[in-house]
PDB file of C-alpha atoms in Angstrom:
ATOM      1  CA  UNK A   1     -36.710  54.138 -53.512  1.00 44.00           C
ATOM      2  CA  UNK A   2     -35.609  51.977 -50.577  1.00 46.00           C
ATOM      3  CA  UNK A   3     -36.345  48.277 -50.572  1.00 52.00           C
ATOM      4  CA  UNK A   4     -35.857  46.615 -47.232  1.00 61.00           C
ATOM      5  CA  UNK A   5     -36.685  43.205 -45.919  1.00 70.00           C
ATOM      6  CA  UNK A   6     -38.355  43.136 -42.539  1.00 83.00           C
ATOM      7  CA  UNK A   7     -37.054  40.088 -40.697  1.00 88.00           C
ATOM      8  CA  UNK A   8     -39.609  40.200 -37.908  1.00 87.00           C
ATOM      9  CA  UNK A   9     -43.289  41.099 -38.286  1.00 92.00           C
ATOM     10  CA  UNK A  10     -46.332  40.699 -36.064  1.00 93.00           C
ATOM     11  CA  UNK A  11     -47.501  37.973 -38.481  1.00 94.00           C
ATOM     12  CA  UNK A  12     -44.380  35.995 -37.538  1.00 95.00           C
ATOM     13  CA  UNK A  13     -45.371  35.768 -33.863  1.00 96.00           C
ATOM     14  CA  UNK A  14     -47.252  32.668 -32.673  1.00 96.00           C
ATOM     15  CA  UNK A  15     -48.299  32.165 -29.054  1.00 95.00           C
ATOM     16  CA  UNK A  16     -49.541  29.132 -27.146  1.00 94.00           C
ATOM     17  CA  UNK A  17     -49.126  26.688 -30.017  1.00 94.00           C
ATOM     18  CA  UNK A  18     -50.027  23.111 -29.114  1.00 95.00           C
ATOM     19  CA  UNK A  19     -47.525  20.527 -30.378  1.00 94.00           C
ATOM     20  CA  UNK A  20     -46.440  17.195 -28.918  1.00 93.00           C
ATOM     21  CA  UNK A  21     -42.828  16.970 -30.107  1.00 92.00           C
ATOM     22  CA  UNK A  22     -40.012  18.547 -32.123  1.00 92.00           C
ATOM     23  CA  UNK A  23     -41.281  17.090 -35.420  1.00 94.00           C
ATOM     24  CA  UNK A  24     -44.680  18.747 -34.956  1.00 95.00           C
ATOM     25  CA  UNK A  25     -42.979  22.002 -33.955  1.00 94.00           C
ATOM     26  CA  UNK A  26     -40.848  22.032 -37.121  1.00 95.00           C
ATOM     27  CA  UNK A  27     -43.882  21.126 -39.250  1.00 97.00           C
ATOM     28  CA  UNK A  28     -45.776  24.054 -37.740  1.00 96.00           C
ATOM     29  CA  UNK A  29     -42.956  26.490 -38.511  1.00 96.00           C
ATOM     30  CA  UNK A  30     -42.606  25.090 -42.037  1.00 97.00           C
ATOM     31  CA  UNK A  31     -46.330  25.430 -42.710  1.00 97.00           C
ATOM     32  CA  UNK A  32     -46.391  29.025 -41.464  1.00 97.00           C
ATOM     33  CA  UNK A  33     -43.300  29.906 -43.502  1.00 96.00           C
ATOM     34  CA  UNK A  34     -45.062  28.636 -46.615  1.00 97.00           C
ATOM     35  CA  UNK A  35     -48.373  30.372 -45.808  1.00 97.00           C
ATOM     36  CA  UNK A  36     -46.577  33.677 -45.193  1.00 96.00           C
ATOM     37  CA  UNK A  37     -44.498  33.530 -48.381  1.00 95.00           C
ATOM     38  CA  UNK A  38     -41.149  33.015 -46.677  1.00 95.00           C
ATOM     39  CA  UNK A  39     -40.589  29.811 -48.665  1.00 96.00           C
ATOM     40  CA  UNK A  40     -42.054  28.410 -51.846  1.00 97.00           C
ATOM     41  CA  UNK A  41     -41.763  24.797 -50.665  1.00 97.00           C
ATOM     42  CA  UNK A  42     -43.102  23.688 -47.275  1.00 97.00           C
ATOM     43  CA  UNK A  43     -41.666  20.160 -47.524  1.00 97.00           C
ATOM     44  CA  UNK A  44     -38.141  21.311 -48.477  1.00 97.00           C
ATOM     45  CA  UNK A  45     -37.876  23.721 -45.563  1.00 97.00           C
ATOM     46  CA  UNK A  46     -39.155  21.031 -43.188  1.00 97.00           C
ATOM     47  CA  UNK A  47     -36.482  18.677 -44.527  1.00 97.00           C
ATOM     48  CA  UNK A  48     -33.847  21.392 -44.109  1.00 96.00           C
ATOM     49  CA  UNK A  49     -34.889  22.010 -40.488  1.00 95.00           C
ATOM     50  CA  UNK A  50     -34.613  18.272 -39.795  1.00 94.00           C
ATOM     51  CA  UNK A  51     -31.239  18.024 -41.511  1.00 95.00           C
ATOM     52  CA  UNK A  52     -29.927  20.881 -39.368  1.00 94.00           C
ATOM     53  CA  UNK A  53     -31.261  19.236 -36.200  1.00 91.00           C
ATOM     54  CA  UNK A  54     -29.520  15.992 -37.192  1.00 92.00           C
ATOM     55  CA  UNK A  55     -26.179  17.845 -37.327  1.00 92.00           C
ATOM     56  CA  UNK A  56     -26.619  19.203 -33.789  1.00 87.00           C
ATOM     57  CA  UNK A  57     -29.561  20.337 -31.742  1.00 86.00           C
ATOM     58  CA  UNK A  58     -30.525  23.993 -32.034  1.00 86.00           C
ATOM     59  CA  UNK A  59     -31.960  23.813 -28.513  1.00 84.00           C
ATOM     60  CA  UNK A  60     -30.504  25.742 -25.591  1.00 83.00           C
ATOM     61  CA  UNK A  61     -31.228  25.908 -21.878  1.00 79.00           C
ATOM     62  CA  UNK A  62     -34.536  27.066 -20.443  1.00 77.00           C
ATOM     63  CA  UNK A  63     -36.645  25.898 -23.385  1.00 77.00           C
ATOM     64  CA  UNK A  64     -35.094  28.202 -25.975  1.00 80.00           C
ATOM     65  CA  UNK A  65     -34.120  27.068 -29.482  1.00 88.00           C
ATOM     66  CA  UNK A  66     -33.203  28.553 -32.830  1.00 87.00           C
ATOM     67  CA  UNK A  67     -34.120  26.131 -35.632  1.00 91.00           C
ATOM     68  CA  UNK A  68     -32.899  27.478 -38.947  1.00 90.00           C
ATOM     69  CA  UNK A  69     -32.285  26.556 -42.559  1.00 93.00           C
ATOM     70  CA  UNK A  70     -30.535  27.935 -45.603  1.00 93.00           C
ATOM     71  CA  UNK A  71     -31.960  26.592 -48.853  1.00 95.00           C
ATOM     72  CA  UNK A  72     -32.736  27.950 -52.314  1.00 96.00           C
ATOM     73  CA  UNK A  73     -36.482  27.645 -51.655  1.00 96.00           C
ATOM     74  CA  UNK A  74     -36.408  30.419 -49.074  1.00 95.00           C
ATOM     75  CA  UNK A  75     -37.795  33.499 -50.805  1.00 94.00           C
ATOM     76  CA  UNK A  76     -37.088  36.023 -48.072  1.00 92.00           C
ATOM     77  CA  UNK A  77     -35.362  35.872 -44.690  1.00 92.00           C
ATOM     78  CA  UNK A  78     -37.567  35.906 -41.604  1.00 94.00           C
ATOM     79  CA  UNK A  79     -37.424  35.435 -37.860  1.00 93.00           C
ATOM     80  CA  UNK A  80     -40.378  33.691 -36.251  1.00 94.00           C
ATOM     81  CA  UNK A  81     -41.214  33.817 -32.566  1.00 94.00           C
ATOM     82  CA  UNK A  82     -43.095  30.741 -31.417  1.00 94.00           C
ATOM     83  CA  UNK A  83     -44.180  29.994 -27.864  1.00 92.00           C
ATOM     84  CA  UNK A  84     -45.588  26.536 -27.263  1.00 92.00           C
ATOM     85  CA  UNK A  85     -48.185  25.628 -24.636  1.00 91.00           C
ATOM     86  CA  UNK A  86     -45.906  22.929 -23.253  1.00 87.00           C
ATOM     87  CA  UNK A  87     -42.154  22.497 -23.444  1.00 83.00           C
ATOM     88  CA  UNK A  88     -40.778  20.021 -25.959  1.00 83.00           C
ATOM     89  CA  UNK A  89     -37.422  18.243 -26.172  1.00 74.00           C
TER      90      UNK A  89
END
């Protein structure tokens, strides 16, 4: 029997999300990761995202970024696609 983790699922795709800044964006991702069983601790993953951003921005040109975290509270790896209504710094 094959067990395989699917990194990207339709449930991991969020379009036209309304946030005002990077903090709200990371909170949104953290909340969804918890709701979808990617992490068992919403606050810890949010803190990990912030810690990574404090090292160096994960933002690139043209409004593209790859926030990420590696902590024990992540239950399964996942890739989320999030498109915001308005660009954020």
